[in-house]
PDB file of C-alpha atoms in Angstrom:
ATOM      1  CA  MET C 115      -0.036   0.065  -0.033  1.00 77.00           C
ATOM      2  CA  VAL C 116       1.019   3.615  -0.699  1.00 89.00           C
ATOM      3  CA  SER C 117       1.352   5.501   2.585  1.00 93.00           C
ATOM      4  CA  LYS C 118      -0.675   8.574   3.549  1.00 94.00           C
ATOM      5  CA  SER C 119       2.328  10.709   3.537  1.00 96.00           C
ATOM      6  CA  GLN C 120       3.275   9.679   0.047  1.00 95.00           C
ATOM      7  CA  ILE C 121      -0.304  10.490  -1.055  1.00 96.00           C
ATOM      8  CA  LYS C 122      -0.076  13.863   0.765  1.00 96.00           C
ATOM      9  CA  PHE C 123       3.313  14.654  -0.875  1.00 97.00           C
ATOM     10  CA  VAL C 124       2.076  14.015  -4.421  1.00 97.00           C
ATOM     11  CA  CYS C 125      -1.020  15.987  -3.791  1.00 96.00           C
ATOM     12  CA  GLN C 126       0.888  18.897  -2.494  1.00 97.00           C
ATOM     13  CA  LEU C 127       2.848  19.071  -5.763  1.00 97.00           C
ATOM     14  CA  ALA C 128      -0.379  20.484  -7.323  1.00 96.00           C
ATOM     15  CA  GLN C 129       0.589  23.826  -5.705  1.00 97.00           C
ATOM     16  CA  LYS C 130       3.317  25.946  -7.374  1.00 97.00           C
ATOM     17  CA  LYS C 131       5.099  26.904  -4.076  1.00 97.00           C
ATOM     18  CA  GLN C 132       5.403  23.143  -3.283  1.00 97.00           C
ATOM     19  CA  ARG C 133       6.813  22.390  -6.789  1.00 98.00           C
ATOM     20  CA  ASP C 134       9.248  25.180  -6.572  1.00 97.00           C
ATOM     21  CA  LYS C 135      10.316  24.156  -2.956  1.00 97.00           C
ATOM     22  CA  ALA C 136      10.948  20.521  -3.861  1.00 98.00           C
ATOM     23  CA  ASN C 137      12.035  21.183  -7.549  1.00 97.00           C
ATOM     24  CA  LEU C 138       9.525  18.487  -8.653  1.00 98.00           C
ATOM     25  CA  PHE C 139       6.490  17.957 -10.781  1.00 98.00           C
ATOM     26  CA  VAL C 140       3.936  15.366 -11.495  1.00 98.00           C
ATOM     27  CA  ALA C 141       3.157  13.650 -14.782  1.00 97.00           C
ATOM     28  CA  GLU C 142      -0.042  11.442 -15.201  1.00 96.00           C
ATOM     29  CA  GLY C 143      -0.652   8.662 -17.649  1.00 95.00           C
ATOM     30  CA  HIS C 144       1.855   6.235 -19.190  1.00 94.00           C
ATOM     31  CA  LYS C 145       2.297   8.036 -22.580  1.00 94.00           C
ATOM     32  CA  SER C 146       3.202  11.266 -20.909  1.00 96.00           C
ATOM     33  CA  ILE C 147       5.563   9.520 -18.514  1.00 96.00           C
ATOM     34  CA  HIS C 148       7.267   7.612 -21.276  1.00 95.00           C
ATOM     35  CA  GLU C 149       7.867  10.911 -23.081  1.00 96.00           C
ATOM     36  CA  PHE C 150       9.614  12.486 -20.025  1.00 97.00           C
ATOM     37  CA  SER C 151      11.558   9.254 -19.481  1.00 95.00           C
ATOM     38  CA  LYS C 152      12.783   9.193 -23.134  1.00 95.00           C
ATOM     39  CA  ALA C 153      13.981  12.854 -22.607  1.00 95.00           C
ATOM     40  CA  SER C 154      16.090  11.572 -19.603  1.00 93.00           C
ATOM     41  CA  TYR C 155      14.060  13.467 -16.889  1.00 96.00           C
ATOM     42  CA  GLU C 156      15.027  12.165 -13.514  1.00 96.00           C
ATOM     43  CA  MET C 157      12.200  10.172 -12.046  1.00 96.00           C
ATOM     44  CA  HIS C 158      11.690   9.952  -8.291  1.00 96.00           C
ATOM     45  CA  HIS C 159       8.611   7.868  -7.855  1.00 96.00           C
ATOM     46  CA  LEU C 160       6.427   5.849 -10.218  1.00 96.00           C
ATOM     47  CA  TYR C 161       2.990   4.652  -9.214  1.00 97.00           C
ATOM     48  CA  VAL C 162       1.140   2.290 -11.447  1.00 96.00           C
ATOM     49  CA  VAL C 163      -2.170   0.473 -11.569  1.00 95.00           C
ATOM     50  CA  ASP C 164      -1.053  -1.920 -14.475  1.00 89.00           C
ATOM     51  CA  PRO C 165       2.457  -3.195 -13.805  1.00 87.00           C
ATOM     52  CA  ASN C 166       2.666  -4.381 -17.441  1.00 89.00           C
ATOM     53  CA  LEU C 167       2.903  -0.800 -18.648  1.00 89.00           C
ATOM     54  CA  PHE C 168       6.502  -0.235 -17.148  1.00 90.00           C
ATOM     55  CA  LEU C 169       8.257  -3.554 -17.354  1.00 82.00           C
ATOM     56  CA  GLY C 170      11.837  -3.169 -16.539  1.00 81.00           C
ATOM     57  CA  LYS C 171      11.396  -0.060 -14.392  1.00 85.00           C
ATOM     58  CA  GLU C 172      11.068   0.386 -10.624  1.00 91.00           C
ATOM     59  CA  PHE C 173       7.528   1.258  -9.497  1.00 94.00           C
ATOM     60  CA  GLN C 174       4.961   0.861  -6.786  1.00 94.00           C
ATOM     61  CA  THR C 175       1.702  -0.859  -7.673  1.00 95.00           C
ATOM     62  CA  VAL C 176      -1.300   1.014  -6.228  1.00 95.00           C
ATOM     63  CA  SER C 177      -5.075   0.425  -6.305  1.00 95.00           C
ATOM     64  CA  VAL C 178      -7.429   2.382  -8.387  1.00 95.00           C
ATOM     65  CA  GLU C 179      -8.704   4.114  -5.274  1.00 95.00           C
ATOM     66  CA  GLU C 180      -5.060   4.994  -4.104  1.00 96.00           C
ATOM     67  CA  MET C 181      -4.381   6.368  -7.616  1.00 96.00           C
ATOM     68  CA  ARG C 182      -7.617   8.340  -7.357  1.00 95.00           C
ATOM     69  CA  SER C 183      -6.430   9.913  -4.096  1.00 95.00           C
ATOM     70  CA  MET C 184      -3.174  11.131  -5.696  1.00 95.00           C
ATOM     71  CA  SER C 185      -4.513  12.227  -9.077  1.00 95.00           C
ATOM     72  CA  ALA C 186      -5.995  15.576  -9.964  1.00 87.00           C
ATOM     73  CA  LEU C 187      -8.096  13.872 -12.511  1.00 91.00           C
ATOM     74  CA  LYS C 188     -11.764  12.779 -12.032  1.00 90.00           C
ATOM     75  CA  THR C 189     -10.986   9.413 -13.635  1.00 93.00           C
ATOM     76  CA  PRO C 190      -7.664   8.090 -12.132  1.00 94.00           C
ATOM     77  CA  PRO C 191      -4.933   7.494 -14.784  1.00 95.00           C
ATOM     78  CA  ASP C 192      -3.117   4.225 -15.199  1.00 95.00           C
ATOM     79  CA  SER C 193       0.080   5.622 -13.759  1.00 96.00           C
ATOM     80  CA  LEU C 194       1.555   8.657 -12.116  1.00 97.00           C
ATOM     81  CA  ALA C 195       5.167   9.760 -11.757  1.00 97.00           C
ATOM     82  CA  VAL C 196       7.078  12.387  -9.876  1.00 98.00           C
ATOM     83  CA  PHE C 197      10.011  13.948 -11.933  1.00 98.00           C
ATOM     84  CA  SER C 198      12.671  16.437 -11.211  1.00 98.00           C
ATOM     85  CA  LYS C 199      12.427  19.798 -13.141  1.00 97.00           C
ATOM     86  CA  PRO C 200      15.335  19.932 -15.674  1.00 93.00           C
ATOM     87  CA  ILE C 201      18.262  22.235 -15.433  1.00 90.00           C
ATOM     88  CA  MET C 202      17.277  24.880 -18.039  1.00 85.00           C
ATOM     89  CA  CYS C 203      19.822  25.359 -20.837  1.00 84.00           C
ATOM     90  CA  ASP C 204      20.406  28.524 -22.711  1.00 87.00           C
ATOM     91  CA  ILE C 205      17.806  29.818 -25.207  1.00 89.00           C
ATOM     92  CA  SER C 206      18.909  28.521 -28.734  1.00 84.00           C
ATOM     93  CA  THR C 207      19.604  30.714 -31.649  1.00 84.00           C
ATOM     94  CA  SER C 208      16.770  29.273 -33.677  1.00 88.00           C
ATOM     95  CA  SER C 209      14.862  31.068 -36.403  1.00 91.00           C
ATOM     96  CA  VAL C 210      11.695  31.282 -34.493  1.00 94.00           C
ATOM     97  CA  ILE C 211      11.096  31.816 -30.695  1.00 96.00           C
ATOM     98  CA  VAL C 212       7.648  32.140 -29.057  1.00 97.00           C
ATOM     99  CA  ALA C 213       7.376  34.708 -26.306  1.00 98.00           C
ATOM    100  CA  LEU C 214       4.281  34.721 -24.016  1.00 98.00           C
ATOM    101  CA  GLU C 215       3.023  37.586 -21.910  1.00 97.00           C
ATOM    102  CA  ASN C 216       0.694  36.951 -18.917  1.00 97.00           C
ATOM    103  CA  ILE C 217      -0.901  33.712 -20.273  1.00 97.00           C
ATOM    104  CA  GLN C 218      -3.166  32.594 -17.519  1.00 96.00           C
ATOM    105  CA  ASP C 219      -5.018  29.556 -18.840  1.00 96.00           C
ATOM    106  CA  PRO C 220      -3.260  26.220 -18.200  1.00 97.00           C
ATOM    107  CA  GLY C 221      -4.961  24.591 -21.146  1.00 96.00           C
ATOM    108  CA  ASN C 222      -3.792  27.539 -23.518  1.00 97.00           C
ATOM    109  CA  LEU C 223      -0.123  27.189 -22.386  1.00 98.00           C
ATOM    110  CA  GLY C 224      -0.204  23.500 -22.571  1.00 98.00           C
ATOM    111  CA  THR C 225      -1.519  23.637 -26.171  1.00 98.00           C
ATOM    112  CA  MET C 226       0.952  26.268 -27.206  1.00 98.00           C
ATOM    113  CA  ILE C 227       3.784  24.086 -25.963  1.00 98.00           C
ATOM    114  CA  ARG C 228       2.418  21.224 -27.994  1.00 98.00           C
ATOM    115  CA  LEU C 229       2.105  23.563 -31.103  1.00 98.00           C
ATOM    116  CA  CYS C 230       5.743  24.501 -30.698  1.00 97.00           C
ATOM    117  CA  ASP C 231       6.769  20.937 -30.512  1.00 97.00           C
ATOM    118  CA  TRP C 232       4.673  20.207 -33.598  1.00 97.00           C
ATOM    119  CA  PHE C 233       6.286  23.100 -35.622  1.00 97.00           C
ATOM    120  CA  GLY C 234       9.808  22.151 -34.533  1.00 95.00           C
ATOM    121  CA  LEU C 235      10.546  25.057 -32.178  1.00 96.00           C
ATOM    122  CA  LYS C 236      12.855  24.459 -29.175  1.00 94.00           C
ATOM    123  CA  ASP C 237      12.217  27.375 -26.922  1.00 95.00           C
ATOM    124  CA  ILE C 238       9.392  29.327 -25.346  1.00 97.00           C
ATOM    125  CA  VAL C 239       9.995  32.449 -23.239  1.00 97.00           C
ATOM    126  CA  CYS C 240       7.327  33.314 -20.761  1.00 98.00           C
ATOM    127  CA  SER C 241       6.838  36.409 -18.700  1.00 98.00           C
ATOM    128  CA  LEU C 242       7.105  35.900 -14.980  1.00 97.00           C
ATOM    129  CA  ASP C 243       3.324  36.204 -14.499  1.00 97.00           C
ATOM    130  CA  THR C 244       2.596  33.499 -16.990  1.00 98.00           C
ATOM    131  CA  VAL C 245       1.028  30.293 -15.677  1.00 98.00           C
ATOM    132  CA  ASP C 246       3.662  27.702 -14.336  1.00 98.00           C
ATOM    133  CA  CYS C 247       4.459  25.175 -17.019  1.00 98.00           C
ATOM    134  CA  TYR C 248       4.607  22.370 -14.490  1.00 98.00           C
ATOM    135  CA  ASN C 249       0.943  23.089 -13.344  1.00 97.00           C
ATOM    136  CA  PRO C 250      -0.672  19.647 -13.638  1.00 96.00           C
ATOM    137  CA  LYS C 251      -3.211  20.996 -16.142  1.00 96.00           C
ATOM    138  CA  VAL C 252      -0.480  22.341 -18.349  1.00 98.00           C
ATOM    139  CA  VAL C 253       1.521  19.057 -18.087  1.00 97.00           C
ATOM    140  CA  ARG C 254      -1.534  17.030 -19.191  1.00 95.00           C
ATOM    141  CA  ALA C 255      -2.403  19.505 -22.029  1.00 96.00           C
ATOM    142  CA  THR C 256       1.106  19.237 -23.539  1.00 97.00           C
ATOM    143  CA  MET C 257       0.511  15.468 -24.120  1.00 95.00           C
ATOM    144  CA  GLY C 258       4.316  14.883 -23.497  1.00 95.00           C
ATOM    145  CA  SER C 259       5.551  17.795 -25.558  1.00 97.00           C
ATOM    146  CA  LEU C 260       6.814  19.599 -22.539  1.00 97.00           C
ATOM    147  CA  ALA C 261       9.655  17.029 -22.503  1.00 97.00           C
ATOM    148  CA  ARG C 262      10.985  18.386 -25.762  1.00 96.00           C
ATOM    149  CA  ILE C 263      10.432  22.194 -25.336  1.00 96.00           C
ATOM    150  CA  ASN C 264      12.534  24.470 -23.138  1.00 96.00           C
ATOM    151  CA  VAL C 265      10.272  26.883 -21.277  1.00 97.00           C
ATOM    152  CA  HIS C 266      12.091  29.792 -19.846  1.00 97.00           C
ATOM    153  CA  TYR C 267      10.617  32.278 -17.407  1.00 97.00           C
ATOM    154  CA  LYS C 268      12.081  35.792 -17.617  1.00 96.00           C
ATOM    155  CA  ALA C 269      11.354  39.469 -17.211  1.00 97.00           C
ATOM    156  CA  LEU C 270       9.951  39.789 -20.644  1.00 97.00           C
ATOM    157  CA  LYS C 271      10.788  43.428 -21.505  1.00 97.00           C
ATOM    158  CA  PRO C 272      14.470  43.476 -20.558  1.00 97.00           C
ATOM    159  CA  TRP C 273      14.996  40.184 -22.526  1.00 97.00           C
ATOM    160  CA  LEU C 274      13.177  41.545 -25.699  1.00 97.00           C
ATOM    161  CA  LYS C 275      15.333  44.737 -25.548  1.00 96.00           C
ATOM    162  CA  GLN C 276      18.470  42.639 -25.814  1.00 95.00           C
ATOM    163  CA  MET C 277      17.263  40.510 -28.722  1.00 95.00           C
ATOM    164  CA  SER C 278      18.449  42.876 -31.470  1.00 92.00           C
ATOM    165  CA  ASP C 279      19.169  40.071 -33.923  1.00 93.00           C
ATOM    166  CA  TYR C 280      15.548  39.232 -34.050  1.00 95.00           C
ATOM    167  CA  GLN C 281      12.348  41.018 -35.606  1.00 95.00           C
ATOM    168  CA  ILE C 282       9.929  41.098 -32.878  1.00 97.00           C
ATOM    169  CA  MET C 283       6.376  40.627 -34.066  1.00 97.00           C
ATOM    170  CA  GLY C 284       3.483  41.175 -31.788  1.00 96.00           C
ATOM    171  CA  THR C 285      -0.083  39.868 -32.236  1.00 94.00           C
ATOM    172  CA  THR C 286      -2.913  42.313 -32.341  1.00 91.00           C
ATOM    173  CA  MET C 287      -6.405  42.773 -33.703  1.00 88.00           C
ATOM    174  CA  ARG C 288      -5.332  45.638 -36.130  1.00 87.00           C
ATOM    175  CA  GLY C 289      -1.794  44.604 -37.418  1.00 92.00           C
ATOM    176  CA  LYS C 290      -0.456  43.760 -40.744  1.00 96.00           C
ATOM    177  CA  SER C 291      -1.945  40.500 -42.329  1.00 96.00           C
ATOM    178  CA  ILE C 292       0.242  37.463 -41.469  1.00 96.00           C
ATOM    179  CA  TYR C 293      -0.274  36.555 -45.177  1.00 96.00           C
ATOM    180  CA  THR C 294       1.546  39.711 -46.383  1.00 94.00           C
ATOM    181  CA  SER C 295       4.245  39.650 -43.588  1.00 94.00           C
ATOM    182  CA  SER C 296       7.782  38.604 -44.076  1.00 91.00           C
ATOM    183  CA  PHE C 297       9.232  35.988 -41.720  1.00 91.00           C
ATOM    184  CA  SER C 298      12.617  35.642 -43.489  1.00 86.00           C
ATOM    185  CA  SER C 299      14.604  37.127 -40.524  1.00 89.00           C
ATOM    186  CA  PRO C 300      14.978  35.343 -37.249  1.00 93.00           C
ATOM    187  CA  THR C 301      11.604  36.026 -35.413  1.00 95.00           C
ATOM    188  CA  ILE C 302      10.205  36.339 -31.952  1.00 96.00           C
ATOM    189  CA  LEU C 303       6.428  35.895 -31.989  1.00 97.00           C
ATOM    190  CA  VAL C 304       4.948  37.633 -28.954  1.00 98.00           C
ATOM    191  CA  ILE C 305       1.541  36.534 -27.867  1.00 97.00           C
ATOM    192  CA  GLY C 306      -0.324  38.467 -25.165  1.00 95.00           C
ATOM    193  CA  ASN C 307      -2.863  37.845 -22.412  1.00 94.00           C
ATOM    194  CA  GLU C 308      -6.028  36.047 -23.413  1.00 92.00           C
ATOM    195  CA  GLY C 309      -8.170  38.978 -22.466  1.00 90.00           C
ATOM    196  CA  LYS C 310      -6.067  42.040 -22.644  1.00 92.00           C
ATOM    197  CA  GLY C 311      -3.541  41.160 -25.307  1.00 93.00           C
ATOM    198  CA  LEU C 312      -0.012  42.693 -25.218  1.00 95.00           C
ATOM    199  CA  SER C 313       0.715  45.368 -22.626  1.00 96.00           C
ATOM    200  CA  GLU C 314       1.653  48.881 -23.759  1.00 95.00           C
ATOM    201  CA  GLU C 315       5.167  48.473 -22.528  1.00 96.00           C
ATOM    202  CA  VAL C 316       5.765  45.199 -24.653  1.00 96.00           C
ATOM    203  CA  ASN C 317       3.922  46.705 -27.608  1.00 94.00           C
ATOM    204  CA  GLN C 318       6.512  49.527 -27.744  1.00 95.00           C
ATOM    205  CA  LEU C 319       9.246  46.935 -28.194  1.00 96.00           C
ATOM    206  CA  VAL C 320       7.425  45.244 -31.121  1.00 96.00           C
ATOM    207  CA  ASN C 321       9.010  45.814 -34.592  1.00 94.00           C
ATOM    208  CA  GLU C 322       5.849  44.955 -36.331  1.00 94.00           C
ATOM    209  CA  SER C 323       2.301  44.170 -35.337  1.00 96.00           C
ATOM    210  CA  ILE C 324       0.594  41.338 -37.100  1.00 96.00           C
ATOM    211  CA  THR C 325      -2.889  39.892 -37.151  1.00 96.00           C
ATOM    212  CA  ILE C 326      -4.839  36.965 -38.713  1.00 96.00           C
ATOM    213  CA  PRO C 327      -7.410  38.472 -41.078  1.00 95.00           C
ATOM    214  CA  ARG C 328     -11.049  38.032 -40.054  1.00 94.00           C
ATOM    215  CA  TYR C 329     -13.509  37.052 -42.661  1.00 94.00           C
ATOM    216  CA  GLY C 330     -16.498  36.296 -40.473  1.00 95.00           C
ATOM    217  CA  GLU C 331     -18.112  37.744 -37.312  1.00 92.00           C
ATOM    218  CA  ALA C 332     -16.226  36.090 -34.491  1.00 91.00           C
ATOM    219  CA  GLU C 333     -15.003  38.472 -31.976  1.00 89.00           C
ATOM    220  CA  SER C 334     -11.589  36.964 -31.488  1.00 88.00           C
ATOM    221  CA  LEU C 335      -9.632  33.936 -31.512  1.00 91.00           C
ATOM    222  CA  ASN C 336      -8.361  31.708 -28.732  1.00 93.00           C
ATOM    223  CA  ALA C 337      -4.673  32.534 -27.986  1.00 94.00           C
ATOM    224  CA  ALA C 338      -3.530  29.050 -28.538  1.00 96.00           C
ATOM    225  CA  MET C 339      -5.556  28.760 -31.784  1.00 96.00           C
ATOM    226  CA  ALA C 340      -3.923  32.069 -33.081  1.00 95.00           C
ATOM    227  CA  THR C 341      -0.482  30.805 -32.234  1.00 97.00           C
ATOM    228  CA  GLY C 342      -1.015  27.538 -34.315  1.00 97.00           C
ATOM    229  CA  ILE C 343      -2.259  29.585 -37.288  1.00 97.00           C
ATOM    230  CA  ILE C 344       0.602  31.967 -37.266  1.00 97.00           C
ATOM    231  CA  LEU C 345       3.283  29.288 -36.723  1.00 97.00           C
ATOM    232  CA  SER C 346       1.956  27.445 -39.616  1.00 97.00           C
ATOM    233  CA  GLU C 347       2.196  30.509 -41.691  1.00 96.00           C
ATOM    234  CA  ILE C 348       5.734  31.171 -40.478  1.00 95.00           C
ATOM    235  CA  ARG C 349       6.858  27.700 -41.341  1.00 93.00           C
ATOM    236  CA  ARG C 350       5.177  27.722 -44.626  1.00 92.00           C
ATOM    237  CA  THR C 351       6.811  31.031 -45.690  1.00 88.00           C
ATOM    238  CA  GLN C 352      10.215  29.858 -44.447  1.00 81.00           C
ATOM    239  CA  THR C 353       9.910  26.607 -46.541  1.00 75.00           C
ATOM    240  CA  THR C 354       8.804  28.545 -49.722  1.00 69.00           C
ATOM    241  CA  GLU C 355      11.654  31.039 -49.352  1.00 60.00           C
ATOM    242  CA  LYS C 356      14.201  28.290 -49.236  1.00 55.00           C
TER     243      LYS C 356
END
């Protein structure tokens, strides 16, 4: 049986202050756990309902009810693991970097991380007030992509000021159409808060404001959806120009 203290400890990792204190986070479900393992994340504990999912690894078998006690999900997963947070490397000098200002919805951030993985990006830079990427809801939404994306938390304005080798493109409702914009230079794509968009301070650091043209009557696009559309156009343009 898993002890009450173990269950309590895992549950406490749902809180950011506890994750920061222990330098640990939780991943749920065998697919996500396998992705972090493949990426050489250090695993501290592995709890499984079905031992056949992790043959050759050390684990503790738990009942469905014990798993339910540890999990944040309504339907308990088949497995749950506690990993160390990685030591963050320097930001790569890749052709596209996504920067996020004050993104608050865990599902949005998780989807953005997954989109960056899909389009072959390596780094996301988040403002300090963006939701924690190790929030359990974010981890689940990435579907394992967090294992391949470096998520950096920085004071966004000073960092943007020093990125003079990049064109800084900010998303707005009234910018230049992404279909007539040039993405030939190394680009930082800045996405703002779901409700407020980019702050005035960050807007002043943007070289060019861009938008997705609207053809219907919808008031706006979800931040993650907009990120996917723009990244698709950036990659299409870069491929065509080559």
